Tab-separated table of C-alpha atoms in Angstrom:
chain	number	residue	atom	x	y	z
S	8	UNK	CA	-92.700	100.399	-20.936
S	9	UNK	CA	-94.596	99.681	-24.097
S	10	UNK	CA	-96.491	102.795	-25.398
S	11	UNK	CA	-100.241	102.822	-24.594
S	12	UNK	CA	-102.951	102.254	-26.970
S	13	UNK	CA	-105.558	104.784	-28.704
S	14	UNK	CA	-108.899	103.420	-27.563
S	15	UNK	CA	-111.387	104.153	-25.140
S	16	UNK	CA	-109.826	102.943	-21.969
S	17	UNK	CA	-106.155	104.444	-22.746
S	18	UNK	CA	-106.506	106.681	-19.927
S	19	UNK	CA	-106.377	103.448	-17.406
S	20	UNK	CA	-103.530	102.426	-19.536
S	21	UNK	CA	-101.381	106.064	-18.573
S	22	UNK	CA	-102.971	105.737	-15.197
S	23	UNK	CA	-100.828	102.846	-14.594
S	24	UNK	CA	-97.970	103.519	-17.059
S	25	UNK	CA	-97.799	106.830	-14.013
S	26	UNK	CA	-98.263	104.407	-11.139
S	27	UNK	CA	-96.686	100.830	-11.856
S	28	UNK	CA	-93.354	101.961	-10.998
S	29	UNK	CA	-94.495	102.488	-6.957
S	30	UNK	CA	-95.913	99.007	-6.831
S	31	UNK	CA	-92.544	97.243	-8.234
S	32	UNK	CA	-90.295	99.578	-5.988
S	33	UNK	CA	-88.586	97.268	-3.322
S	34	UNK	CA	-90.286	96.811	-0.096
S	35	UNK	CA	-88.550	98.080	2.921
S	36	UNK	CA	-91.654	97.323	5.339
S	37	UNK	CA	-90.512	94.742	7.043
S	38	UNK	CA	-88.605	96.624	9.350
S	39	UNK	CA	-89.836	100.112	9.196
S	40	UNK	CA	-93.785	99.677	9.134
S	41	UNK	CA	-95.348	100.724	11.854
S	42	UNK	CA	-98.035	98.578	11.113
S	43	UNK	CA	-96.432	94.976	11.153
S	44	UNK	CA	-99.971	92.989	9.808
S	45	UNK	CA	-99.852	96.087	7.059
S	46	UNK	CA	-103.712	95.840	7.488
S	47	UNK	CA	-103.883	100.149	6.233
S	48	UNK	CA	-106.892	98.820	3.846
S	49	UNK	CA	-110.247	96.620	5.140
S	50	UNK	CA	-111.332	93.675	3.509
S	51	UNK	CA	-114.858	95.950	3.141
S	52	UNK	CA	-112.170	98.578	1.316
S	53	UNK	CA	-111.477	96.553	-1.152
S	54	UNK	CA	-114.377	94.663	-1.643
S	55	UNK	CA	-115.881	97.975	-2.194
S	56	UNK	CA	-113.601	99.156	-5.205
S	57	UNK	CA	-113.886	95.717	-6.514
S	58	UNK	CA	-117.634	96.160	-6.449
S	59	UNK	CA	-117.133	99.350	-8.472
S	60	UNK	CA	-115.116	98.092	-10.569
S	61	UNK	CA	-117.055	95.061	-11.620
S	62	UNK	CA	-120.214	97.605	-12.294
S	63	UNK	CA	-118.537	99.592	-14.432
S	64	UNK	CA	-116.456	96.807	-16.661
S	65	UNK	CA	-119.795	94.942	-16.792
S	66	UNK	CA	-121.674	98.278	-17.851
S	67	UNK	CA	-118.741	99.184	-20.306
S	68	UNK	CA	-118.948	95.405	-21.813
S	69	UNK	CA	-122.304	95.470	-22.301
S	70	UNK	CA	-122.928	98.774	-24.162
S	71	UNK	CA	-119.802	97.962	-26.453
S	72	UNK	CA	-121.458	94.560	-27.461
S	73	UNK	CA	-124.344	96.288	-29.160
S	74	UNK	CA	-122.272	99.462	-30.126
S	75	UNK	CA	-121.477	100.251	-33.713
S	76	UNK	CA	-118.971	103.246	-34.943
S	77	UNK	CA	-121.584	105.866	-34.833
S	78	UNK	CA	-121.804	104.964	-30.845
S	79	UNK	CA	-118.512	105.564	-30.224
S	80	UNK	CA	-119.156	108.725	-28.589
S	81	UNK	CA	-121.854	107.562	-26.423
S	82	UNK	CA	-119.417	104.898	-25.371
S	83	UNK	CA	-117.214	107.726	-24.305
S	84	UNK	CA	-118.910	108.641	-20.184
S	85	UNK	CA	-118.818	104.958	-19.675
S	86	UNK	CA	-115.492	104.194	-20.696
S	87	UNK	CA	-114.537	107.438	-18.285
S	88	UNK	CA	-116.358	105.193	-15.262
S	89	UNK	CA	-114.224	102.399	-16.153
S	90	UNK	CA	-111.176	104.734	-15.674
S	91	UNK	CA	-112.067	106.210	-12.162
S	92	UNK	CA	-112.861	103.277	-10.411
S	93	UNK	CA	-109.554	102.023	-11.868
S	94	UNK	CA	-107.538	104.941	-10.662
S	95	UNK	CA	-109.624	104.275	-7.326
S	96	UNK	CA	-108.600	100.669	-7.412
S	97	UNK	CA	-105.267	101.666	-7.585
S	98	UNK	CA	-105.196	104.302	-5.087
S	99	UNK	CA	-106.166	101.663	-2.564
S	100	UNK	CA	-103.721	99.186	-3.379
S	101	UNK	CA	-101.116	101.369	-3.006
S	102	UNK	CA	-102.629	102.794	0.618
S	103	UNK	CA	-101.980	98.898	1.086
S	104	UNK	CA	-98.443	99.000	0.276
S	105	UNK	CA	-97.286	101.030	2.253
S	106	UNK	CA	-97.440	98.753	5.226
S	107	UNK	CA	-96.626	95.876	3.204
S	108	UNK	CA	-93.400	93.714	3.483
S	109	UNK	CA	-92.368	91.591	0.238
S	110	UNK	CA	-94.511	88.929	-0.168
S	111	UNK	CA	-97.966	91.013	-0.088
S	112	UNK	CA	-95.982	93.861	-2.420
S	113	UNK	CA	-95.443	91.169	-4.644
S	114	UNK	CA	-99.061	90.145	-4.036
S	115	UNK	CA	-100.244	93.671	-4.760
S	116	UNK	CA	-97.911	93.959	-7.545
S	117	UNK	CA	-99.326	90.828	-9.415
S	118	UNK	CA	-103.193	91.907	-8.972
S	119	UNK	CA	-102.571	95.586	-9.881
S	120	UNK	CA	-100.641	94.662	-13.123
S	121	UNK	CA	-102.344	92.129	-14.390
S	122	UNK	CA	-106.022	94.028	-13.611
S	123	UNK	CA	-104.353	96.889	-15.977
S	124	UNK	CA	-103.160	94.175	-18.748
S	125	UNK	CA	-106.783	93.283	-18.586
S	126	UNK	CA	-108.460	96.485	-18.830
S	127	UNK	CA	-106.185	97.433	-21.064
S	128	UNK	CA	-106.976	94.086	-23.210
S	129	UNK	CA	-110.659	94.869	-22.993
S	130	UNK	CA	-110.442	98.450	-24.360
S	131	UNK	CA	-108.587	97.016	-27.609
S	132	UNK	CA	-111.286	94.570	-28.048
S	133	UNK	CA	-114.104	97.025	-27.869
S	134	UNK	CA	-112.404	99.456	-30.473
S	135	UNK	CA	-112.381	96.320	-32.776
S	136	UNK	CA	-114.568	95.757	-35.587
S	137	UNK	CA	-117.389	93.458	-34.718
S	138	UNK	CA	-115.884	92.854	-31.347
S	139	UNK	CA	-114.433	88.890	-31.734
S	140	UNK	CA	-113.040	89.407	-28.425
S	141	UNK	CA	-114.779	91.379	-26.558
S	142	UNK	CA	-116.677	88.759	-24.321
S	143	UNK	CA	-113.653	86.791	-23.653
S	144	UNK	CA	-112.016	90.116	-22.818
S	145	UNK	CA	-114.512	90.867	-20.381
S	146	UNK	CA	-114.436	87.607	-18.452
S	147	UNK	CA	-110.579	87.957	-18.199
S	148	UNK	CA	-111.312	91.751	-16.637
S	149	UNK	CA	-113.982	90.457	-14.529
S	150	UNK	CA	-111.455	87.425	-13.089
S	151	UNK	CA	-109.029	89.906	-12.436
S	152	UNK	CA	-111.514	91.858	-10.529
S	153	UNK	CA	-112.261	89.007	-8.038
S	154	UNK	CA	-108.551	88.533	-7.218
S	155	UNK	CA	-108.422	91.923	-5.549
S	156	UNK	CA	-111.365	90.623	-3.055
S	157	UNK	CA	-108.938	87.596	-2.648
S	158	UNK	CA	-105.623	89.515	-1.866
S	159	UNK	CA	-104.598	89.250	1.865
S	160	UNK	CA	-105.361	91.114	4.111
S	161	UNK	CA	-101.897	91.891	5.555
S	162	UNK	CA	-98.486	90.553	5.627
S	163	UNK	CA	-98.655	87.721	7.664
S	164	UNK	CA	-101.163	86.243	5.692
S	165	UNK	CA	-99.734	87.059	2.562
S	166	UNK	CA	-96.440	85.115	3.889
S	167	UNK	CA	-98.817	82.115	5.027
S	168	UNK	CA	-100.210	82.019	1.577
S	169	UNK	CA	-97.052	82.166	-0.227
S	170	UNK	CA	-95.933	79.331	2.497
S	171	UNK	CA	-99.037	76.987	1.651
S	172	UNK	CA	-97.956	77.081	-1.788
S	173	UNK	CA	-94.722	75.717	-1.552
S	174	UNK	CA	-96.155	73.268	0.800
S	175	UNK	CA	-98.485	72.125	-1.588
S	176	UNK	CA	-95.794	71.799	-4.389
S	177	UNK	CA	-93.645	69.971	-2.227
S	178	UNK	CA	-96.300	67.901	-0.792
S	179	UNK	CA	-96.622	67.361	-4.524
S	180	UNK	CA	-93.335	65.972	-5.138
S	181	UNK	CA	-93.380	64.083	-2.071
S	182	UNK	CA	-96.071	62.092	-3.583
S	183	UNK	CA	-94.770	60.954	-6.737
S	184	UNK	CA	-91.365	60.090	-4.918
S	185	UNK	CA	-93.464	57.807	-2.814
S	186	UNK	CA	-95.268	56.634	-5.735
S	187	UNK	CA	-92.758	55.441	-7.011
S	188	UNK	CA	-91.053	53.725	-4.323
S	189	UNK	CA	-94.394	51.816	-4.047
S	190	UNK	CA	-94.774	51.111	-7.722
S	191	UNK	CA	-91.313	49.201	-7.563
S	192	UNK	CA	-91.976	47.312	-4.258
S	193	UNK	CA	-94.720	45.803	-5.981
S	194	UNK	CA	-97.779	47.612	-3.110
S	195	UNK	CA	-98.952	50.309	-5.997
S	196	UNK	CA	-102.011	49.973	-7.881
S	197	UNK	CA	-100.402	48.949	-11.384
S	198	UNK	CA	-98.251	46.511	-9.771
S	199	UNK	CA	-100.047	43.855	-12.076
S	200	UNK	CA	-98.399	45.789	-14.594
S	201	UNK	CA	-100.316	47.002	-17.912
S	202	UNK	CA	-97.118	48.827	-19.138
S	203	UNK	CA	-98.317	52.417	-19.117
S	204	UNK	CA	-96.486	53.360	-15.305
S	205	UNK	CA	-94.905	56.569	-15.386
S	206	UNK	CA	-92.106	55.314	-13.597
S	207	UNK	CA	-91.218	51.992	-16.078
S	208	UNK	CA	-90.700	48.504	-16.065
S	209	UNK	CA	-87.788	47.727	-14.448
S	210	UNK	CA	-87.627	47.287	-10.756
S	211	UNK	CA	-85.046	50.337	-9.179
S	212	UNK	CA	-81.810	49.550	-8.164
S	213	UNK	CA	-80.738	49.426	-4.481
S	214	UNK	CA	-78.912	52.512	-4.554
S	215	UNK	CA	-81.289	54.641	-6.842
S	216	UNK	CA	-83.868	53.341	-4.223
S	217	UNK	CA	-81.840	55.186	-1.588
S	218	UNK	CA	-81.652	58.038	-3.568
S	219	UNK	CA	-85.224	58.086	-3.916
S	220	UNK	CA	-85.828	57.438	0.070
S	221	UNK	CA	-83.429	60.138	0.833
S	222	UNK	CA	-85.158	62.232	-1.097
S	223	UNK	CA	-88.120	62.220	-0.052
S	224	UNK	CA	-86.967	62.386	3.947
S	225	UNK	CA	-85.729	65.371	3.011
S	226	UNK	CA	-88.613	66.823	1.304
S	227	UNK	CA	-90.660	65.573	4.463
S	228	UNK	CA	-88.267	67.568	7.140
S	229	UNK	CA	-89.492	71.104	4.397
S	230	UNK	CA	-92.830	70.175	5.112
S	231	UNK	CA	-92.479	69.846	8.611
S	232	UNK	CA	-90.147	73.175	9.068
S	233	UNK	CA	-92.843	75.132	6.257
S	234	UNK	CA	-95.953	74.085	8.617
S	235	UNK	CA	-94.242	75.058	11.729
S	236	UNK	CA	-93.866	78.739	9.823
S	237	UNK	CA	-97.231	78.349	8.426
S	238	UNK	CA	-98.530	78.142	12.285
S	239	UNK	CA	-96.450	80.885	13.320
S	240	UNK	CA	-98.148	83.280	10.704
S	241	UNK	CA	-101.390	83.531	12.568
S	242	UNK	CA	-100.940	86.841	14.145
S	243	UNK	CA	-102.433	85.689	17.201
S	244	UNK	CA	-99.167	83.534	17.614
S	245	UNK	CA	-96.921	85.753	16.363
S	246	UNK	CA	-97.324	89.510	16.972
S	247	UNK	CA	-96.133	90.853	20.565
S	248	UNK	CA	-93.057	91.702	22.107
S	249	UNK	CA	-92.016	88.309	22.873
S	250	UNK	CA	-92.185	86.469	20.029
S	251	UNK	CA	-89.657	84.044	19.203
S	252	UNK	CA	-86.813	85.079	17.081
S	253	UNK	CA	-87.407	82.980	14.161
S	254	UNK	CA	-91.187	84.227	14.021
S	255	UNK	CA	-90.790	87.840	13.600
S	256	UNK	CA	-91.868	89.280	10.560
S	257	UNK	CA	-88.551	89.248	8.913
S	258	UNK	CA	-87.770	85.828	9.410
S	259	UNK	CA	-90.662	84.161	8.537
S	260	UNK	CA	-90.599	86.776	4.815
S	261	UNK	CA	-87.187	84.824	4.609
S	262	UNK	CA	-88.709	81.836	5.384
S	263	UNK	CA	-90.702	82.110	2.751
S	264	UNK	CA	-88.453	83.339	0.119
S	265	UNK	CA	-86.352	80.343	0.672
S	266	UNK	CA	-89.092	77.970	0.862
S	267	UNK	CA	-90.506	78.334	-2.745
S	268	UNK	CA	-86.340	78.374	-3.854
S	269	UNK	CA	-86.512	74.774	-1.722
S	270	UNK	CA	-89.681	73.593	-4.076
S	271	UNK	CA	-88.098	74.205	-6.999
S	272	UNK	CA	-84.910	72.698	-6.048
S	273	UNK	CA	-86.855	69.492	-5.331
S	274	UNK	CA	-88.601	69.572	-8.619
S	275	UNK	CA	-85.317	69.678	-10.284
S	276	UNK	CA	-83.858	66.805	-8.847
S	277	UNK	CA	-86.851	64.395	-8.503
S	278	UNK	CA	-87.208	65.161	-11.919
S	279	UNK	CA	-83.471	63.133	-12.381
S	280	UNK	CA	-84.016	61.189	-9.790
S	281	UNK	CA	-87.353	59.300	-10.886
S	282	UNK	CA	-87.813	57.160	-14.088
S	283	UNK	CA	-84.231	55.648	-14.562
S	284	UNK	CA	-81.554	58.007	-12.063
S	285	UNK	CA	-79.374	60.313	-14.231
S	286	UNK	CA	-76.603	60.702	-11.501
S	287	UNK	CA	-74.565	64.017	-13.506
S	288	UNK	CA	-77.656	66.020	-13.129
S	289	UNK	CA	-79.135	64.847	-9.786
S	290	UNK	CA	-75.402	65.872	-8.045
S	291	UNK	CA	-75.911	69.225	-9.815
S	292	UNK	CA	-79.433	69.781	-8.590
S	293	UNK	CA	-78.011	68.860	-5.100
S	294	UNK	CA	-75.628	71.692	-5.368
S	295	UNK	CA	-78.965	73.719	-5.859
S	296	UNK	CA	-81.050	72.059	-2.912
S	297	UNK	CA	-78.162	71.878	-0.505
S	298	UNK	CA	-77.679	75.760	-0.541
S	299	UNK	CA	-81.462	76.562	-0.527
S	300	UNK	CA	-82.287	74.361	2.491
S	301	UNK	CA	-79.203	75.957	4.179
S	302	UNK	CA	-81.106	79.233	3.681
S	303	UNK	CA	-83.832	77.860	4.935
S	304	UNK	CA	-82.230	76.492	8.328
S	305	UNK	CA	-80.782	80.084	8.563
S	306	UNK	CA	-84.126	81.707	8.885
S	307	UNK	CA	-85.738	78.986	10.623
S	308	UNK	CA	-83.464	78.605	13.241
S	309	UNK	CA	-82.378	75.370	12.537
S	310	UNK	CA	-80.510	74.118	15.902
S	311	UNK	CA	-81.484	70.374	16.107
S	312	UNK	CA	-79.602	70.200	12.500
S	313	UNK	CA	-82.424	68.130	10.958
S	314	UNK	CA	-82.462	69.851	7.634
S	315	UNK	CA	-79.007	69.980	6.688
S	316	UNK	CA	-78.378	66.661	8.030
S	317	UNK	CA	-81.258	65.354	5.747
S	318	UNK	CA	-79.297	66.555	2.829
S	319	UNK	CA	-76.139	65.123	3.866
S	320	UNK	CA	-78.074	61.416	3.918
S	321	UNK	CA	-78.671	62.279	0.381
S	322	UNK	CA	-75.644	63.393	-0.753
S	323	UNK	CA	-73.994	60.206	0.659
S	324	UNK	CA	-77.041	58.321	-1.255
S	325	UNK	CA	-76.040	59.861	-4.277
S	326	UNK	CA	-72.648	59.923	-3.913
S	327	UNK	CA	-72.816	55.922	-3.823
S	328	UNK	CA	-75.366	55.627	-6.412
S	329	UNK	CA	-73.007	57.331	-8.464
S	330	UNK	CA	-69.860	54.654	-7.895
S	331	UNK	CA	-72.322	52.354	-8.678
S	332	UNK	CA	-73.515	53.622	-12.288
């Protein structure tokens, strides 16, 4: 770890240089918390030390502003406020982790470290002459501050929210595959053509088409299995002693490990895929996909088959557009 700075909010700097190593340990939670929602902290908890914390960065900002070198002492009690409602901040993250699985460790791990780069940040600019950066510096510390009101509550919503994002890059991707499709059949917007499409001039070939169809029912059949997990991380649908297999805590943290791996995957290949198909590159981005949506069927439960056997259309799409080039 790098070595802490000499200015008046070093102290938050050691606090966390002492604590940053429990909130990157590895979360072993999911199976041994007694708490499965991990809900140890209330939202009015940590809306409380965010409170604090606000006052006092705002308080510390605005007597630096107007503070010269001969203030430096007098700077000294509020830059010491600063630090305990940090070290409080802290202290209630961590009560947090300890009920966490991975996704909200990760979550807590993110806020807590980049609230310290921050505070850290705004302590440099307020030791620095004239202060160039001490407003921006402040902003940054105050938009760290508001994530902590915006962490979630407890594991299953932490897994939901890491979900909805993979959703919404796939959903994403989805999109411009369709796009596409659309801009070649001639039923897209710029089909009158002014030559600035993304996707070219020339009308796709058969097989690249097919590529580009597979692709995109593939992508669709994520969505589908992500929202199904998305539903099941409402604790009222989830949590009891009969929930299904595939919804317990553990599955649906897998579920969501292997759903942002599936995202990127996509990304890779539509990126070959649109624009003129480079066939080397979308068969090894396939390799990629194919084992990441197989993780994905494992935690999901996959027993109608839909996933892998919308890869397998794909790979035969590819596979054909490949004679073909």
């Amino acid at each position: 770890m790098a070595a802490v700075s000499n200015h008046l909010l070093a102290a938050a700097s050691r606090v966390w240089q002492d604590v940053g190593p429990e909130f990157a340990k590895e979360s072993t939670a999911v199976s041994e918390a007694k708490a499965p929602n991990g809900d140890a902290v209330s939202t009015d908890e940590l809306k409380k030390v965010a409170t604090w914390m606000e006052h006092t960065v705002t308080k510390f900002s605005a007597s630096a502003s107007v503070a010269d070198a001969k203030d430096h002492e007098g700077l000294k009690p509020i830059a010491a406020e600063v630090v305990k409602a940090f070290t409080a901040t802290l202290g209630t993250l961590l009560s947090m982790r300890r009920c966490a699985g991975p996704s909200l460790s990760r979550e807590l791990l993110e806020v807590a470290r980049d609230l310290a780069a921050a505070i850290d940040a705004l302590g440099a600019a307020a030791q620095a002459e004239r202060h160039p950066l001490l407003a921006q510096s402040a902003g940054k510390a105050l938009e760290r501050i508001k994530q902590i009101e915006k962490l979630s509550p407890h594991n299953h919503a932490s897994i939901r929210r890491r979900i909805l994002q993979s959703l919404a890059q796939l959903r994403d991707a989805n999109r411009e595959l369709k796009e596409a499709l659309s801009a070649d059949s001639g039923d897209g917007a710029d089909s009158e053509g002014d030559g600035d499409s993304i996707f070219g001039d020339e009308a796709i070939a058969p097989e690249e088409r097919a590529v580009l169809e597979a692709l995109a029912a593939a992508v669709t059949e994520v969505e589908e299995t992500l929202m199904k997990a998305s539903k099941a991380c409402v604790p009222s649908a989830s949590v009891g002693d009969h929930a299904d297999p595939i919804d317990t805590l553990e599955a649906l943290e897998e579920t969501a490990v292997q759903g942002a791996l599936v995202a990127h995957a996509v990304d890779g290949v539509a990126a070959h895929a649109m624009g003129g198909l480079e066939v080397e590159e979308v068969t090894e981005g396939l390799g990629k996909l194919r084992s990441v949506i197989q993780g994905l069927a494992a935690a999901r439960g996959d027993s109608e088959g839909k996933l892998l056997s919308a890869v397998e259309t794909l790979q035969t799409a590819v596979d054909i557009a490949a004679k073909e080039s």
